[in-house]
mmCIF file of C-alpha atoms in Angstrom:
data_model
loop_
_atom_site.group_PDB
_atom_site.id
_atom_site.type_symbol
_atom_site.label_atom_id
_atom_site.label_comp_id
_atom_site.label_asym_id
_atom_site.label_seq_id
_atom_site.Cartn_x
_atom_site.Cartn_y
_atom_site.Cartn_z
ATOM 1 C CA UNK A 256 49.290 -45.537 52.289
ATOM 2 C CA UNK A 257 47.206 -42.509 51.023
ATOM 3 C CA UNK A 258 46.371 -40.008 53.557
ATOM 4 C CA UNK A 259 42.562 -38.337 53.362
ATOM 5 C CA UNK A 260 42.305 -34.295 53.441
ATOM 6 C CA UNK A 261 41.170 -32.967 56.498
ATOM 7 C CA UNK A 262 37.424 -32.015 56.035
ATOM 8 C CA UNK A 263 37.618 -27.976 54.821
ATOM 9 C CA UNK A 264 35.143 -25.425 56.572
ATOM 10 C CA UNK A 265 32.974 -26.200 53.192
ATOM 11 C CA UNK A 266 32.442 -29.502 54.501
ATOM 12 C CA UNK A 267 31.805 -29.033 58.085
ATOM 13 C CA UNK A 268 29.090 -26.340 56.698
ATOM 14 C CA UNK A 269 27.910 -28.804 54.166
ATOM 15 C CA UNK A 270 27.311 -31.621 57.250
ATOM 16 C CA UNK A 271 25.248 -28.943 59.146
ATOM 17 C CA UNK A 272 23.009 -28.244 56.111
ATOM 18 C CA UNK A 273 22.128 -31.951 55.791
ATOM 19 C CA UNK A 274 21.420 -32.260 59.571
ATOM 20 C CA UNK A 275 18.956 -29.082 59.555
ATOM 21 C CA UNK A 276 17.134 -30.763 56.686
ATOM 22 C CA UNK A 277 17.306 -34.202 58.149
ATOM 23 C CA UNK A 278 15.632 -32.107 60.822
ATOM 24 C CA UNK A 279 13.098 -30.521 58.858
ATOM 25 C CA UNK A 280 12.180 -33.644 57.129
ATOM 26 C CA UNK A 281 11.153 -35.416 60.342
ATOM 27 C CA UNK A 282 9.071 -32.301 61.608
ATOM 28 C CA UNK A 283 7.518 -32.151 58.490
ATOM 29 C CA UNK A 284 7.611 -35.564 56.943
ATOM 30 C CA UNK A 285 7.314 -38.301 59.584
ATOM 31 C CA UNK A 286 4.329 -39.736 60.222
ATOM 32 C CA UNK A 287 2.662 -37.303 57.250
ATOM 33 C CA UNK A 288 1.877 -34.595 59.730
ATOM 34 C CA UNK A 289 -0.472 -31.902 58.116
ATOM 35 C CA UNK A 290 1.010 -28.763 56.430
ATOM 36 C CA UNK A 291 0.046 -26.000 57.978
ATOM 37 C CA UNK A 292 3.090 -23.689 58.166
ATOM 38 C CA UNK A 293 3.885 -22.295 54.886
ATOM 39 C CA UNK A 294 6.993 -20.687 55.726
ATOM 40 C CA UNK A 295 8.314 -24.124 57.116
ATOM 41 C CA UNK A 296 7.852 -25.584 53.876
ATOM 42 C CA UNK A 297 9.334 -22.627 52.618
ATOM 43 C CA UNK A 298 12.702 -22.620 54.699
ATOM 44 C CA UNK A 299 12.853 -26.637 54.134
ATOM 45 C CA UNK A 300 12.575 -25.804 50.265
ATOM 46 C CA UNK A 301 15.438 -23.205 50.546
ATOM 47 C CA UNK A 302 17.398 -25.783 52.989
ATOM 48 C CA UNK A 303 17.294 -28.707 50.175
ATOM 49 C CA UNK A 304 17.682 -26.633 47.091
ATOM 50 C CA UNK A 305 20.085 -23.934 47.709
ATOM 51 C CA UNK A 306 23.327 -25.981 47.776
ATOM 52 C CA UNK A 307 22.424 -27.218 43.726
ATOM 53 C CA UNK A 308 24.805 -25.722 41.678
ATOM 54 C CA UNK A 309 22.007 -26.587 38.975
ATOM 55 C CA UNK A 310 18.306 -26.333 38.457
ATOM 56 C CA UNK A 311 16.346 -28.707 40.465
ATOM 57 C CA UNK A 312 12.697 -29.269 40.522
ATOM 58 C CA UNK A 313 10.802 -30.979 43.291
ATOM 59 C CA UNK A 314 7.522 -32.079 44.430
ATOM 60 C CA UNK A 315 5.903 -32.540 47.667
ATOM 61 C CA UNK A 316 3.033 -34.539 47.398
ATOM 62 C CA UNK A 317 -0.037 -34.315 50.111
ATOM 63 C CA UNK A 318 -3.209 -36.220 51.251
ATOM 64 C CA UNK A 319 -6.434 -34.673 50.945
ATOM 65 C CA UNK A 320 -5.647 -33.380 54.615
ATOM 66 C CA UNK A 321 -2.499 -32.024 53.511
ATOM 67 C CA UNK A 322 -0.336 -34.459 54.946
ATOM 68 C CA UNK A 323 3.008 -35.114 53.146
ATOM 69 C CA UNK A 324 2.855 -38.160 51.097
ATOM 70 C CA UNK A 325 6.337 -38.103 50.050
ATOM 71 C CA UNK A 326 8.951 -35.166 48.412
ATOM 72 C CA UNK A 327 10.979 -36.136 45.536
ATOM 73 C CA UNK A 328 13.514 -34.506 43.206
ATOM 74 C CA UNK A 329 12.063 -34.894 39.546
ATOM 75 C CA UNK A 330 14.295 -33.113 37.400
ATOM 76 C CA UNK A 331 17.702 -31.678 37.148
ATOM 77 C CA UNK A 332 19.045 -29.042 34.944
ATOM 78 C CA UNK A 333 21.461 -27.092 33.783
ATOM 79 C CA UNK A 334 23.036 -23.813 36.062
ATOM 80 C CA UNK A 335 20.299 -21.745 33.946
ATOM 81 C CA UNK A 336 17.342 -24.054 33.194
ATOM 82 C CA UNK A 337 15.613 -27.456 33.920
ATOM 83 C CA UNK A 338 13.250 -29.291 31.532
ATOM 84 C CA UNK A 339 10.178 -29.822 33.122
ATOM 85 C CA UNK A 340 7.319 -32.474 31.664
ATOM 86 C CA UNK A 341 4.250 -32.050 33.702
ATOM 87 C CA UNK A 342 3.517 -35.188 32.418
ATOM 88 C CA UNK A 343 5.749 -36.908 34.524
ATOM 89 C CA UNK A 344 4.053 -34.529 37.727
ATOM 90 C CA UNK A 345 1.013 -36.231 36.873
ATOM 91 C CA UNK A 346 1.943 -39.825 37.078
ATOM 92 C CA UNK A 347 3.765 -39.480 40.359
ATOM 93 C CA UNK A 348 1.158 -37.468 41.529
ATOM 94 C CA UNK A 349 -1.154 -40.204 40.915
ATOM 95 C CA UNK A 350 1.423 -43.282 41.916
ATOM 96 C CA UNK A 351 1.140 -41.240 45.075
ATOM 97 C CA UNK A 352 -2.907 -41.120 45.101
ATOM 98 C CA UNK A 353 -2.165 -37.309 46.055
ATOM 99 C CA UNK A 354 -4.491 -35.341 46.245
ATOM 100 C CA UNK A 355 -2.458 -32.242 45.856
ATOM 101 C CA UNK A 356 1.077 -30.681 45.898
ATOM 102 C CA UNK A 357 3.248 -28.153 46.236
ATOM 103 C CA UNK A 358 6.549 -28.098 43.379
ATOM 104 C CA UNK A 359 9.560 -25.672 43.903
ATOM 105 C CA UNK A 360 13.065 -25.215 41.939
ATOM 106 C CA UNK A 361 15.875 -23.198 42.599
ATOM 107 C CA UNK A 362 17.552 -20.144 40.707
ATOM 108 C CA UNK A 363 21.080 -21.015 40.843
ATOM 109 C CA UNK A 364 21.673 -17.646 39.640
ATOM 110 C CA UNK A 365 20.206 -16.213 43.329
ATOM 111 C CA UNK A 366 17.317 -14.328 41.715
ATOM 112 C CA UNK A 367 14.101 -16.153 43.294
ATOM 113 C CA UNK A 368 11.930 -14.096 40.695
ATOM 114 C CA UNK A 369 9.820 -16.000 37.895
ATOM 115 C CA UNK A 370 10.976 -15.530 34.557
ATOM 116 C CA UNK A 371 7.729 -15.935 32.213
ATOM 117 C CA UNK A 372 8.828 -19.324 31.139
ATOM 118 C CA UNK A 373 8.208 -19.946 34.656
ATOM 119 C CA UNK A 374 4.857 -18.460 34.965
ATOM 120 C CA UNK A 375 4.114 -20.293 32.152
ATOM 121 C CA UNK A 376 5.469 -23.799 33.330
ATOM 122 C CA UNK A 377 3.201 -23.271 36.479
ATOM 123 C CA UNK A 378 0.147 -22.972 34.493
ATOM 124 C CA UNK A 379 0.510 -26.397 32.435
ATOM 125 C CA UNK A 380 1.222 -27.821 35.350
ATOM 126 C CA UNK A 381 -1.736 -26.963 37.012
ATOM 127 C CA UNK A 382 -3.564 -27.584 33.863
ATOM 128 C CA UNK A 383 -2.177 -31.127 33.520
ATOM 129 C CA UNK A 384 -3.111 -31.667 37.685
ATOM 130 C CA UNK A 385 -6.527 -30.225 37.406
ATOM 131 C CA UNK A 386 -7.444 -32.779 34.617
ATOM 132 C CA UNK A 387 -6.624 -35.879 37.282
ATOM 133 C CA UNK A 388 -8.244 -33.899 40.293
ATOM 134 C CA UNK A 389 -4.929 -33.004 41.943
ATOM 135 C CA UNK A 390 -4.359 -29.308 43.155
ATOM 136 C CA UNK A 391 -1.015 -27.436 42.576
ATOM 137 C CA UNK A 392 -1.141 -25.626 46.100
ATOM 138 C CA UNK A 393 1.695 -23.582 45.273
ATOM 139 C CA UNK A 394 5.053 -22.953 43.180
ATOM 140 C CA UNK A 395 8.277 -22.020 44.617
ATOM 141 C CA UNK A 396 11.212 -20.329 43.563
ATOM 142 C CA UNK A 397 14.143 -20.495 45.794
ATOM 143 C CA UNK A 398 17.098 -17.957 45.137
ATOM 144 C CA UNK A 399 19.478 -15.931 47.364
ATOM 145 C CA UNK A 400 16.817 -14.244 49.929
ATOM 146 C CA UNK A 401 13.275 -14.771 50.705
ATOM 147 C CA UNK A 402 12.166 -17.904 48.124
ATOM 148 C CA UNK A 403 9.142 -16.051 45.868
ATOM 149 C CA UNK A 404 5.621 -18.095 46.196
ATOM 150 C CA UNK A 405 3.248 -18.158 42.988
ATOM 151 C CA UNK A 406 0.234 -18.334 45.419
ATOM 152 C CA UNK A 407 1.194 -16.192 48.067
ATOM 153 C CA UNK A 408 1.745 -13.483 44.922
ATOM 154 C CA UNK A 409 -1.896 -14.558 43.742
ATOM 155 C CA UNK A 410 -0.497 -15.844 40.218
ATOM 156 C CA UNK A 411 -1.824 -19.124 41.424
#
């Protein structure tokens, strides 16, 4: 009979990771409670995205109100670079009937700051959403320290 490993110190810290975002999802999640904490979002972002050892791109989708509607992962990538169709942002958006989101991905290299393929990525997809009536609150980039916001840096 084959034994198992013991679980390493990787996978005990692994375990605690998913229960703080299995936390954060309820607080922010259940019941689609409004979204008034940036920095909650923020720290749940940096929570579900920081273990990828690859690009990631995700969506949380809101009510008019701002409640959460639902947060998916949309695309992955490579360790350096995702490919991103806003197209695909706008039919989810809509299968959602949000009225507005909020997209992040991670820098797996630990720099949270936007390259200009990013900048530029953030305004088609707020070009494609502003053609169905849906808002891009914000764009995160989650790396090593503080994640970088497009909004809160006014290049939203």
């Amino acid at each position: 009979m084959a034994k198992s490993c013991p679980p390493t110190a990787l996978d005990y810290e692994n375990r605690i990771i998913a229960q703080a975002i299995e936390l954060l999802e309820r607080r922010l999640f259940n019941d689609g409670p409004l979204l008034l904490n940036p920095e909650a979002v923020s720290d749940y972002l940096r929570l579900k995205l920081m273990p990828e050892p690859s690009e990631v791109f995700v969506a949380v989708f809101l009510s008019s109100k701002h409640q959460v509607i639902a947060c998916e992962t949309l695309f992955r990538g490579t360790i350096d670079a995702a490919q991103i169709h806003p197209r695909v942002l706008v039919q989810r958006a809509l299968a959602h009937n949000a009225a507005a989101l909020i997209v992040a991905h991670q820098h797996p290299s630990g720099c949270s700051d936007p390259s200009s393929s990013d900048e530029r990525l953030t305004q088609r997809v707020k070009n494609a959403l502003d053609c169905v009536e849906v808002r891009l609150l914000d764009h995160f980039i989650v790396g090593k320290g503080e994640p970088f916001s497009f909004a809160s840096n006014g290049l939203l």
